[in-house]
mmCIF file of C-alpha atoms and ligand atoms in Angstrom:
data_model
loop_
_atom_site.group_PDB
_atom_site.id
_atom_site.type_symbol
_atom_site.label_atom_id
_atom_site.label_comp_id
_atom_site.label_asym_id
_atom_site.label_seq_id
_atom_site.Cartn_x
_atom_site.Cartn_y
_atom_site.Cartn_z
ATOM 1 C CA MET A 927 86.288 -96.445 -336.431
ATOM 2 C CA GLU A 928 84.103 -93.125 -337.758
ATOM 3 C CA ASN A 929 81.340 -94.774 -336.326
ATOM 4 C CA LYS A 930 82.982 -95.225 -332.894
ATOM 5 C CA LEU A 931 84.311 -91.895 -332.401
ATOM 6 C CA LYS A 932 80.674 -90.291 -333.289
ATOM 7 C CA SER A 933 78.899 -92.808 -331.043
ATOM 8 C CA LEU A 934 81.315 -92.169 -328.434
ATOM 9 C CA ARG A 935 81.191 -88.206 -328.464
ATOM 10 C CA ASN A 936 76.995 -88.470 -328.369
ATOM 11 C CA LEU A 937 77.465 -90.931 -325.273
ATOM 12 C CA ILE A 938 79.400 -88.509 -323.289
ATOM 13 C CA GLU A 939 77.173 -85.608 -324.278
ATOM 14 C CA ARG A 940 74.053 -87.203 -323.299
ATOM 15 C CA GLU A 941 75.915 -88.196 -320.016
ATOM 16 C CA LEU A 942 77.352 -84.897 -319.057
ATOM 17 C CA GLN A 943 74.065 -83.773 -319.303
ATOM 18 C CA GLU A 944 72.890 -86.328 -316.674
ATOM 19 C CA ILE A 945 75.666 -85.967 -313.719
ATOM 20 C CA LYS A 946 74.460 -84.904 -310.672
ATOM 21 C CA ASP A 947 77.615 -83.858 -308.971
ATOM 22 C CA SER A 948 80.837 -82.636 -309.719
ATOM 23 C CA GLY A 949 82.490 -86.171 -308.516
ATOM 24 C CA LYS A 950 80.726 -87.960 -311.259
ATOM 25 C CA LEU A 951 81.995 -85.396 -313.480
ATOM 26 C CA GLU A 952 85.916 -86.452 -312.794
ATOM 27 C CA GLU A 953 84.792 -90.053 -312.782
ATOM 28 C CA LEU A 954 83.641 -89.317 -316.316
ATOM 29 C CA LYS A 955 86.357 -87.903 -317.172
ATOM 30 C CA ASN A 956 88.825 -90.252 -316.354
ATOM 31 C CA LYS A 957 86.775 -92.911 -317.725
ATOM 32 C CA TYR A 958 86.344 -91.321 -321.636
ATOM 33 C CA LEU A 959 89.457 -89.057 -321.788
ATOM 34 C CA GLY A 960 92.142 -90.508 -319.357
ATOM 35 C CA ARG A 961 95.292 -92.309 -320.345
ATOM 36 C CA LYS A 962 93.853 -95.482 -320.636
ATOM 37 C CA GLY A 963 90.237 -93.912 -321.508
ATOM 38 C CA GLU A 964 88.365 -95.343 -324.152
ATOM 39 C CA LEU A 965 88.743 -92.588 -326.668
ATOM 40 C CA ASN A 966 92.609 -93.580 -326.256
ATOM 41 C CA GLN A 967 91.721 -96.932 -327.065
ATOM 42 C CA ILE A 968 90.000 -95.920 -330.136
ATOM 43 C CA LEU A 969 93.058 -93.853 -331.346
ATOM 44 C CA LYS A 970 95.403 -96.644 -330.891
ATOM 45 C CA GLY A 971 92.999 -98.156 -334.046
ATOM 46 C CA LEU A 972 94.389 -95.661 -336.072
ATOM 47 C CA LYS A 973 97.848 -97.552 -337.181
ATOM 48 C CA ASP A 974 96.050 -100.488 -337.937
ATOM 49 C CA LEU A 975 94.347 -98.673 -340.409
ATOM 50 C CA ALA A 976 95.019 -98.524 -344.223
ATOM 51 C CA GLU A 977 97.274 -96.022 -345.232
ATOM 52 C CA SER A 978 94.650 -93.879 -347.572
ATOM 53 C CA GLU A 979 92.035 -94.035 -344.994
ATOM 54 C CA ARG A 980 94.736 -92.677 -342.032
ATOM 55 C CA PRO A 981 94.801 -88.849 -342.384
ATOM 56 C CA ARG A 982 91.124 -88.786 -342.538
ATOM 57 C CA LEU A 983 90.263 -90.783 -339.929
ATOM 58 C CA GLY A 984 92.946 -88.612 -337.806
ATOM 59 C CA GLN A 985 92.044 -85.641 -338.470
ATOM 60 C CA LEU A 986 88.315 -86.525 -337.642
ATOM 61 C CA ALA A 987 89.441 -88.449 -334.423
ATOM 62 C CA ASN A 988 91.318 -84.600 -333.421
ATOM 63 C CA GLU A 989 88.234 -83.128 -334.201
ATOM 64 C CA VAL A 990 86.094 -85.087 -331.357
ATOM 65 C CA LYS A 991 89.159 -84.495 -329.298
ATOM 66 C CA GLU A 992 88.731 -81.076 -328.909
ATOM 67 C CA GLU A 993 84.914 -81.266 -329.078
ATOM 68 C CA LEU A 994 85.246 -83.423 -326.054
ATOM 69 C CA ALA A 995 87.820 -81.105 -324.001
ATOM 70 C CA VAL A 996 85.181 -78.154 -324.733
ATOM 71 C CA LEU A 997 82.160 -80.024 -323.372
ATOM 72 C CA PHE A 998 84.009 -81.011 -320.040
ATOM 73 C CA ALA A 999 85.731 -77.816 -319.719
ATOM 74 C CA LYS A 1000 81.841 -76.146 -319.774
ATOM 75 C CA SER A 1001 80.502 -78.792 -317.678
ATOM 76 C CA GLU A 1002 83.628 -78.113 -315.100
ATOM 77 C CA LYS A 1003 82.757 -74.374 -315.170
ATOM 78 C CA VAL A 1004 78.635 -75.171 -314.234
ATOM 79 C CA TRP A 1005 79.889 -77.324 -311.658
ATOM 80 C CA SER A 1006 82.216 -75.193 -310.419
ATOM 81 C CA SER A 1007 80.235 -72.207 -309.886
ATOM 82 C CA LYS A 1008 77.402 -74.798 -308.209
ATOM 83 C CA GLY A 1009 79.905 -75.396 -305.900
ATOM 84 C CA GLN A 1010 80.381 -71.639 -304.805
ATOM 85 C CA ALA A 1011 76.685 -71.227 -304.812
ATOM 86 C CA GLU A 1012 76.554 -74.422 -301.920
ATOM 87 C CA ASP A 1013 78.968 -72.514 -300.205
ATOM 88 C CA LEU A 1014 76.679 -69.461 -299.685
ATOM 89 C CA ASP A 1015 74.645 -69.402 -296.467
ATOM 90 C CA PRO A 1016 71.979 -66.883 -297.042
ATOM 91 C CA SER A 1017 70.872 -67.173 -293.499
ATOM 92 C CA LEU A 1018 74.166 -65.721 -292.401
ATOM 93 C CA PRO A 1019 73.962 -62.199 -290.931
ATOM 94 C CA GLY A 1020 75.576 -59.541 -293.437
ATOM 95 C CA ILE A 1021 78.726 -58.214 -293.311
ATOM 96 C CA LYS A 1022 78.219 -54.472 -292.958
ATOM 97 C CA ASN A 1023 80.634 -52.574 -295.353
ATOM 98 C CA GLU A 1024 81.486 -49.261 -294.402
ATOM 99 C CA VAL A 1025 80.862 -46.546 -296.942
ATOM 100 C CA GLY A 1026 82.139 -43.226 -296.724
ATOM 101 C CA THR A 1027 80.636 -39.767 -297.236
ATOM 102 C CA LEU A 1028 81.246 -37.071 -299.343
ATOM 103 C CA HIS A 1029 83.242 -33.920 -298.089
ATOM 104 C CA PRO A 1030 80.910 -31.187 -296.974
ATOM 105 C CA SER A 1031 83.105 -28.763 -299.549
ATOM 106 C CA THR A 1032 82.403 -31.876 -302.087
ATOM 107 C CA LEU A 1033 78.630 -31.465 -301.764
ATOM 108 C CA VAL A 1034 78.632 -27.619 -302.115
ATOM 109 C CA GLN A 1035 80.405 -27.587 -304.988
ATOM 110 C CA TYR A 1036 78.577 -30.471 -306.604
ATOM 111 C CA GLU A 1037 75.252 -28.038 -305.982
ATOM 112 C CA ILE A 1038 77.027 -25.094 -307.502
ATOM 113 C CA GLU A 1039 78.132 -27.027 -310.633
ATOM 114 C CA SER A 1040 74.608 -28.439 -311.255
ATOM 115 C CA ALA A 1041 72.997 -25.065 -310.739
ATOM 116 C CA PHE A 1042 75.710 -23.388 -313.316
ATOM 117 C CA SER A 1043 75.542 -26.151 -315.817
ATOM 118 C CA GLN A 1044 71.611 -25.085 -316.405
ATOM 119 C CA MET A 1045 73.298 -21.636 -317.294
ATOM 120 C CA GLY A 1046 74.966 -22.676 -319.925
ATOM 121 C CA PHE A 1047 78.194 -23.030 -317.811
ATOM 122 C CA ALA A 1048 81.268 -25.523 -318.156
ATOM 123 C CA VAL A 1049 83.060 -27.004 -315.426
ATOM 124 C CA TYR A 1050 87.070 -26.446 -315.631
ATOM 125 C CA ASP A 1051 89.856 -27.769 -313.615
ATOM 126 C CA GLY A 1052 93.611 -26.415 -313.571
ATOM 127 C CA PRO A 1053 96.882 -26.328 -312.297
ATOM 128 C CA GLN A 1054 97.405 -25.704 -308.552
ATOM 129 C CA LEU A 1055 100.932 -25.577 -308.901
ATOM 130 C CA GLU A 1056 101.152 -21.822 -310.948
ATOM 131 C CA SER A 1057 103.572 -19.224 -312.558
ATOM 132 C CA ASP A 1058 103.949 -15.766 -311.356
ATOM 133 C CA TYR A 1059 102.451 -14.677 -314.563
ATOM 134 C CA TYR A 1060 99.020 -16.528 -314.352
ATOM 135 C CA ASN A 1061 98.350 -16.099 -310.770
ATOM 136 C CA PHE A 1062 99.277 -12.210 -310.830
ATOM 137 C CA THR A 1063 100.938 -10.911 -313.736
ATOM 138 C CA ALA A 1064 98.341 -11.597 -316.347
ATOM 139 C CA LEU A 1065 95.388 -10.327 -313.794
ATOM 140 C CA ASN A 1066 96.844 -7.082 -313.790
ATOM 141 C CA ILE A 1067 99.308 -7.100 -310.878
ATOM 142 C CA PRO A 1068 102.629 -6.298 -312.127
ATOM 143 C CA ALA A 1069 105.470 -7.183 -309.581
ATOM 144 C CA ASP A 1070 105.370 -4.224 -307.670
ATOM 145 C CA HIS A 1071 102.002 -3.995 -306.805
ATOM 146 C CA PRO A 1072 100.565 -3.955 -303.406
ATOM 147 C CA ALA A 1073 97.813 -6.485 -304.061
ATOM 148 C CA ARG A 1074 100.620 -8.800 -303.682
ATOM 149 C CA ASP A 1075 101.138 -8.235 -300.022
ATOM 150 C CA THR A 1076 97.747 -9.561 -299.421
ATOM 151 C CA GLN A 1077 98.527 -12.748 -301.278
ATOM 152 C CA ASP A 1078 101.438 -14.228 -300.243
ATOM 153 C CA THR A 1079 101.724 -17.989 -300.677
ATOM 154 C CA PHE A 1080 104.668 -20.638 -300.668
ATOM 155 C CA TRP A 1081 106.680 -19.827 -303.316
ATOM 156 C CA LEU A 1082 108.709 -22.883 -305.177
ATOM 157 C CA GLU A 1083 111.647 -22.801 -307.198
ATOM 158 C CA GLY A 1084 111.571 -21.127 -310.743
ATOM 159 C CA ASN A 1085 109.134 -17.942 -310.159
ATOM 160 C CA ASN A 1086 106.448 -20.613 -309.106
ATOM 161 C CA LEU A 1087 104.149 -20.713 -306.568
ATOM 162 C CA LEU A 1088 100.930 -22.514 -304.654
ATOM 163 C CA ARG A 1089 98.123 -20.508 -306.599
ATOM 164 C CA THR A 1090 96.354 -18.059 -304.171
ATOM 165 C CA HIS A 1091 93.648 -17.948 -305.938
ATOM 166 C CA THR A 1092 91.384 -19.959 -308.859
ATOM 167 C CA SER A 1093 91.562 -16.477 -310.562
ATOM 168 C CA ASN A 1094 94.761 -18.076 -312.273
ATOM 169 C CA LEU A 1095 92.677 -19.646 -314.823
ATOM 170 C CA GLN A 1096 90.990 -16.652 -316.164
ATOM 171 C CA VAL A 1097 93.691 -15.976 -318.552
ATOM 172 C CA ARG A 1098 94.357 -19.449 -318.871
ATOM 173 C CA MET A 1099 90.981 -20.182 -319.892
ATOM 174 C CA LEU A 1100 90.325 -17.248 -322.714
ATOM 175 C CA GLN A 1101 93.798 -18.001 -324.388
ATOM 176 C CA LYS A 1102 92.959 -21.714 -324.434
ATOM 177 C CA TYR A 1103 88.984 -21.267 -325.307
ATOM 178 C CA GLY A 1104 88.507 -17.633 -326.565
ATOM 179 C CA ALA A 1105 85.259 -15.778 -326.722
ATOM 180 C CA PRO A 1106 82.230 -16.375 -326.121
ATOM 181 C CA PHE A 1107 83.039 -18.030 -322.735
ATOM 182 C CA ARG A 1108 81.309 -19.481 -319.840
ATOM 183 C CA GLY A 1109 83.042 -21.328 -317.207
ATOM 184 C CA ILE A 1110 83.485 -22.218 -313.585
ATOM 185 C CA PHE A 1111 86.613 -23.269 -311.991
ATOM 186 C CA PRO A 1112 86.326 -25.020 -308.730
ATOM 187 C CA GLY A 1113 89.453 -25.613 -306.896
ATOM 188 C CA ARG A 1114 92.395 -25.774 -303.791
ATOM 189 C CA VAL A 1115 94.258 -22.445 -303.328
ATOM 190 C CA SER A 1116 97.127 -21.858 -300.713
ATOM 191 C CA ARG A 1117 97.752 -18.733 -298.720
ATOM 192 C CA TYR A 1118 100.707 -18.233 -296.109
ATOM 193 C CA GLU A 1119 99.047 -17.134 -293.182
ATOM 194 C CA SER A 1120 98.480 -18.369 -289.364
ATOM 195 C CA THR A 1121 95.236 -19.817 -288.976
ATOM 196 C CA ASP A 1122 92.331 -19.358 -287.065
ATOM 197 C CA ALA A 1123 88.532 -19.938 -286.563
ATOM 198 C CA SER A 1124 88.338 -18.347 -290.195
ATOM 199 C CA HIS A 1125 91.663 -18.438 -291.568
ATOM 200 C CA ASP A 1126 93.327 -21.513 -293.140
ATOM 201 C CA HIS A 1127 96.937 -21.880 -295.262
ATOM 202 C CA THR A 1128 94.514 -24.386 -297.971
ATOM 203 C CA PHE A 1129 90.748 -23.845 -299.009
ATOM 204 C CA PHE A 1130 88.362 -23.852 -301.769
ATOM 205 C CA GLN A 1131 87.398 -20.877 -303.984
ATOM 206 C CA LEU A 1132 85.160 -21.433 -307.059
ATOM 207 C CA GLU A 1133 85.418 -19.086 -309.808
ATOM 208 C CA GLY A 1134 83.402 -18.079 -312.253
ATOM 209 C CA LEU A 1135 84.237 -16.133 -315.665
ATOM 210 C CA MET A 1136 81.841 -14.972 -318.502
ATOM 211 C CA VAL A 1137 82.748 -13.221 -321.553
ATOM 212 C CA ASP A 1138 80.548 -12.245 -324.544
ATOM 213 C CA LYS A 1139 79.067 -9.294 -326.290
ATOM 214 C CA ASP A 1140 76.557 -6.776 -324.364
ATOM 215 C CA ILE A 1141 77.787 -8.297 -320.828
ATOM 216 C CA THR A 1142 76.619 -5.951 -318.167
ATOM 217 C CA ILE A 1143 76.678 -5.888 -314.195
ATOM 218 C CA GLY A 1144 72.688 -6.694 -314.719
ATOM 219 C CA ASN A 1145 74.088 -9.976 -316.066
ATOM 220 C CA LEU A 1146 76.578 -10.523 -313.023
ATOM 221 C CA ILE A 1147 74.112 -9.942 -310.176
ATOM 222 C CA ALA A 1148 71.467 -12.265 -312.042
ATOM 223 C CA THR A 1149 73.938 -15.101 -311.981
ATOM 224 C CA MET A 1150 74.983 -14.601 -308.570
ATOM 225 C CA LYS A 1151 71.388 -14.341 -306.934
ATOM 226 C CA ALA A 1152 70.659 -17.684 -309.226
ATOM 227 C CA LEU A 1153 74.166 -19.050 -307.214
ATOM 228 C CA LEU A 1154 72.637 -18.273 -303.841
ATOM 229 C CA SER A 1155 69.486 -19.329 -304.533
ATOM 230 C CA ALA A 1156 70.833 -23.061 -305.646
ATOM 231 C CA VAL A 1157 72.561 -23.377 -302.568
ATOM 232 C CA PHE A 1158 70.884 -22.021 -299.681
ATOM 233 C CA LYS A 1159 67.300 -23.047 -300.970
ATOM 234 C CA ARG A 1160 66.076 -20.009 -299.199
ATOM 235 C CA GLU A 1161 66.278 -16.292 -298.973
ATOM 236 C CA VAL A 1162 69.314 -14.836 -297.944
ATOM 237 C CA ASP A 1163 69.944 -11.236 -297.340
ATOM 238 C CA VAL A 1164 73.035 -9.606 -299.216
ATOM 239 C CA ARG A 1165 74.910 -6.358 -299.850
ATOM 240 C CA LEU A 1166 76.865 -5.156 -302.495
ATOM 241 C CA ARG A 1167 79.787 -2.624 -301.624
ATOM 242 C CA PRO A 1168 82.596 -1.146 -304.367
ATOM 243 C CA GLY A 1169 85.751 -3.489 -303.575
ATOM 244 C CA PHE A 1170 88.802 -3.346 -305.320
ATOM 245 C CA PHE A 1171 90.408 -6.126 -307.503
ATOM 246 C CA PRO A 1172 93.369 -5.351 -310.134
ATOM 247 C CA PHE A 1173 91.475 -7.430 -312.589
ATOM 248 C CA VAL A 1174 88.200 -6.314 -312.386
ATOM 249 C CA GLU A 1175 86.609 -2.798 -313.109
ATOM 250 C CA PRO A 1176 84.436 -1.924 -311.290
ATOM 251 C CA GLY A 1177 84.868 -4.192 -309.131
ATOM 252 C CA PHE A 1178 82.367 -5.236 -305.804
ATOM 253 C CA GLU A 1179 82.283 -7.375 -303.004
ATOM 254 C CA MET A 1180 78.898 -9.011 -302.629
ATOM 255 C CA ASP A 1181 78.523 -10.006 -298.519
ATOM 256 C CA ILE A 1182 75.656 -12.332 -297.087
ATOM 257 C CA LYS A 1183 74.219 -11.939 -293.697
ATOM 258 C CA CYS A 1184 75.999 -14.263 -291.485
ATOM 259 C CA LEU A 1185 74.053 -17.269 -290.997
ATOM 260 C CA VAL A 1186 76.101 -18.652 -288.245
ATOM 261 C CA CYS A 1187 75.015 -16.008 -285.769
ATOM 262 C CA GLU A 1188 71.701 -14.573 -287.927
ATOM 263 C CA GLY A 1189 73.794 -11.195 -288.235
ATOM 264 C CA LYS A 1190 74.120 -11.119 -284.183
ATOM 265 C CA GLY A 1191 77.942 -10.965 -284.283
ATOM 266 C CA CYS A 1192 80.322 -13.871 -283.885
ATOM 267 C CA SER A 1193 83.656 -15.369 -284.705
ATOM 268 C CA VAL A 1194 82.966 -16.239 -288.174
ATOM 269 C CA CYS A 1195 81.479 -12.639 -289.178
ATOM 270 C CA LYS A 1196 84.143 -11.072 -287.196
ATOM 271 C CA GLN A 1197 81.287 -9.771 -285.022
ATOM 272 C CA SER A 1198 80.087 -7.758 -287.788
ATOM 273 C CA GLY A 1199 77.113 -9.614 -288.674
ATOM 274 C CA TRP A 1200 78.111 -9.740 -292.151
ATOM 275 C CA VAL A 1201 80.404 -12.287 -294.381
ATOM 276 C CA GLU A 1202 82.576 -11.186 -297.440
ATOM 277 C CA LEU A 1203 81.376 -14.277 -299.947
ATOM 278 C CA MET A 1204 81.685 -13.199 -303.426
ATOM 279 C CA PRO A 1205 84.213 -10.462 -304.710
ATOM 280 C CA CYS A 1206 83.417 -9.874 -308.169
ATOM 281 C CA GLY A 1207 83.272 -7.459 -311.144
ATOM 282 C CA MET A 1208 83.777 -6.701 -314.838
ATOM 283 C CA VAL A 1209 86.271 -8.498 -316.358
ATOM 284 C CA HIS A 1210 89.615 -5.742 -316.466
ATOM 285 C CA PRO A 1211 90.526 -5.029 -320.287
ATOM 286 C CA LYS A 1212 93.877 -5.819 -319.690
ATOM 287 C CA VAL A 1213 93.148 -9.206 -318.451
ATOM 288 C CA LEU A 1214 90.900 -9.847 -321.919
ATOM 289 C CA GLU A 1215 93.765 -8.742 -323.802
ATOM 290 C CA ALA A 1216 96.134 -11.084 -322.004
ATOM 291 C CA GLY A 1217 93.534 -13.561 -323.087
ATOM 292 C CA ASN A 1218 93.757 -12.704 -326.697
ATOM 293 C CA ILE A 1219 90.245 -11.218 -326.822
ATOM 294 C CA ASP A 1220 89.548 -7.956 -328.425
ATOM 295 C CA SER A 1221 88.113 -5.691 -325.353
ATOM 296 C CA LYS A 1222 86.562 -3.782 -327.903
ATOM 297 C CA ILE A 1223 84.008 -6.464 -329.077
ATOM 298 C CA TYR A 1224 83.643 -8.348 -325.897
ATOM 299 C CA SER A 1225 83.089 -7.722 -321.982
ATOM 300 C CA GLY A 1226 82.808 -10.115 -319.222
ATOM 301 C CA PHE A 1227 81.905 -10.550 -315.539
ATOM 302 C CA ALA A 1228 83.875 -12.334 -313.052
ATOM 303 C CA PHE A 1229 83.753 -13.846 -309.717
ATOM 304 C CA GLY A 1230 85.932 -15.560 -307.401
ATOM 305 C CA LEU A 1231 83.553 -17.387 -304.950
ATOM 306 C CA GLY A 1232 84.868 -18.372 -301.238
ATOM 307 C CA LEU A 1233 83.635 -21.917 -301.533
ATOM 308 C CA THR A 1234 84.680 -22.943 -298.041
ATOM 309 C CA ARG A 1235 83.337 -19.725 -296.369
ATOM 310 C CA MET A 1236 80.033 -21.043 -298.334
ATOM 311 C CA VAL A 1237 80.257 -24.458 -296.676
ATOM 312 C CA MET A 1238 80.727 -22.837 -293.372
ATOM 313 C CA MET A 1239 77.414 -20.550 -293.997
ATOM 314 C CA LYS A 1240 75.443 -23.443 -295.312
ATOM 315 C CA TYR A 1241 76.159 -25.979 -292.604
ATOM 316 C CA ARG A 1242 76.931 -23.437 -289.708
ATOM 317 C CA ILE A 1243 80.503 -24.472 -289.326
ATOM 318 C CA ASP A 1244 82.067 -22.351 -286.738
ATOM 319 C CA ASP A 1245 85.828 -23.417 -287.104
ATOM 320 C CA ILE A 1246 87.506 -23.433 -291.081
ATOM 321 C CA ARG A 1247 90.466 -25.715 -289.446
ATOM 322 C CA LEU A 1248 87.694 -28.658 -289.601
ATOM 323 C CA LEU A 1249 87.517 -28.936 -293.090
ATOM 324 C CA GLU A 1250 90.804 -30.033 -293.490
ATOM 325 C CA SER A 1251 91.648 -31.633 -290.502
ATOM 326 C CA GLY A 1252 90.346 -34.848 -291.933
ATOM 327 C CA ASP A 1253 88.544 -35.555 -288.724
ATOM 328 C CA LEU A 1254 86.242 -38.562 -288.884
ATOM 329 C CA ARG A 1255 83.989 -37.382 -286.147
ATOM 330 C CA PHE A 1256 83.328 -34.113 -288.060
ATOM 331 C CA LEU A 1257 83.000 -35.925 -291.689
ATOM 332 C CA LYS A 1258 80.591 -38.274 -290.893
ATOM 333 C CA GLN A 1259 78.023 -35.797 -290.216
ATOM 334 C CA PHE A 1260 77.278 -35.118 -293.633
HETATM 335 N N1 DAH B 1794 90.826 -13.843 -306.544
HETATM 336 C C1 DAH B 1794 90.156 -13.061 -305.692
HETATM 337 C C2 DAH B 1794 90.983 -13.641 -304.217
HETATM 338 O O1 DAH B 1794 91.005 -14.391 -304.090
HETATM 339 C C3 DAH B 1794 88.800 -13.153 -305.667
HETATM 340 C C4 DAH B 1794 88.086 -12.696 -306.887
HETATM 341 C C5 DAH B 1794 87.827 -11.011 -306.802
HETATM 342 C C6 DAH B 1794 88.060 -12.850 -307.716
HETATM 343 C C7 DAH B 1794 87.339 -10.495 -307.840
HETATM 344 C C8 DAH B 1794 87.095 -12.536 -309.037
HETATM 345 C C9 DAH B 1794 86.665 -11.347 -309.194
HETATM 346 O O2 DAH B 1794 86.968 -13.131 -310.155
HETATM 347 O O3 DAH B 1794 86.195 -10.577 -309.943
HETATM 348 O O4 DAH B 1794 90.509 -12.564 -303.326
#
């Protein structure tokens, strides 16, 4: 019996290797493993064996049965994938796959992220639904400060709001990571305002924050210049004006010459020829302290780039509302 089992196994192994189509596989399976198949015929002989032989040969029979099941399963797998290959007709024309494109804001964001990564800045994300504290109070804008009037937004329950700027992350990041710190925070912000060609209730900013020992305005300006040349890949005219923001001291406005009209005046630059692109300044000591940083040891700069404006400048888009419109005719151009 032992011999019969072993030669059956060898025979099946050989025959499986020689089959040429999946029908033959089915035939072999019936012939050997079916209810009336050869394996069962041999196993029937078990009961006629001597009592002492039965356990050993019973075990062998089981092993051979399992081995054969595995062999057949393998062949079935091979033949089923061959079947699929036969169904594929490579001469048929291909099916066109619709591939989306990145949003222009995403394209510019990635460009800026890569420029800043090379300068040792990490990219952080944070809440768009924010508390009054991180959006205003921690940034030296107390409840009665008039600066709040310029940034009205959508208020939610419990003194929470949709953040009006990415500056909400300044104190959060300092509290979490301490100094020295180098990071940028791109993201969506909201304002409660009527829309026109250059205003929308939803737009994107990109905040930058660097805090370390001996940081000066020189570091700020050099970093801003590196950023602009990374995005525009050409020289752009800029001007620096004093600007007031409660969370920086001193504060500046960096403007660039309008690239839509080349400075002649258009709806994007409100006929002035210049576009406010990058408010910035040296981090106010009160903000550092709110972030648990000793302002006598550390200093830093911050900037709040209007990412959406930057995108409009770069691609010469003359209406901000196109960006959030979801209009595929617009989006497919990028
Ligand atoms: N958060 C300000 C805004 O949205 C912009 C800003 C100004 C950010 C000066 C800064 C900064 O980091 O230093 O109007």
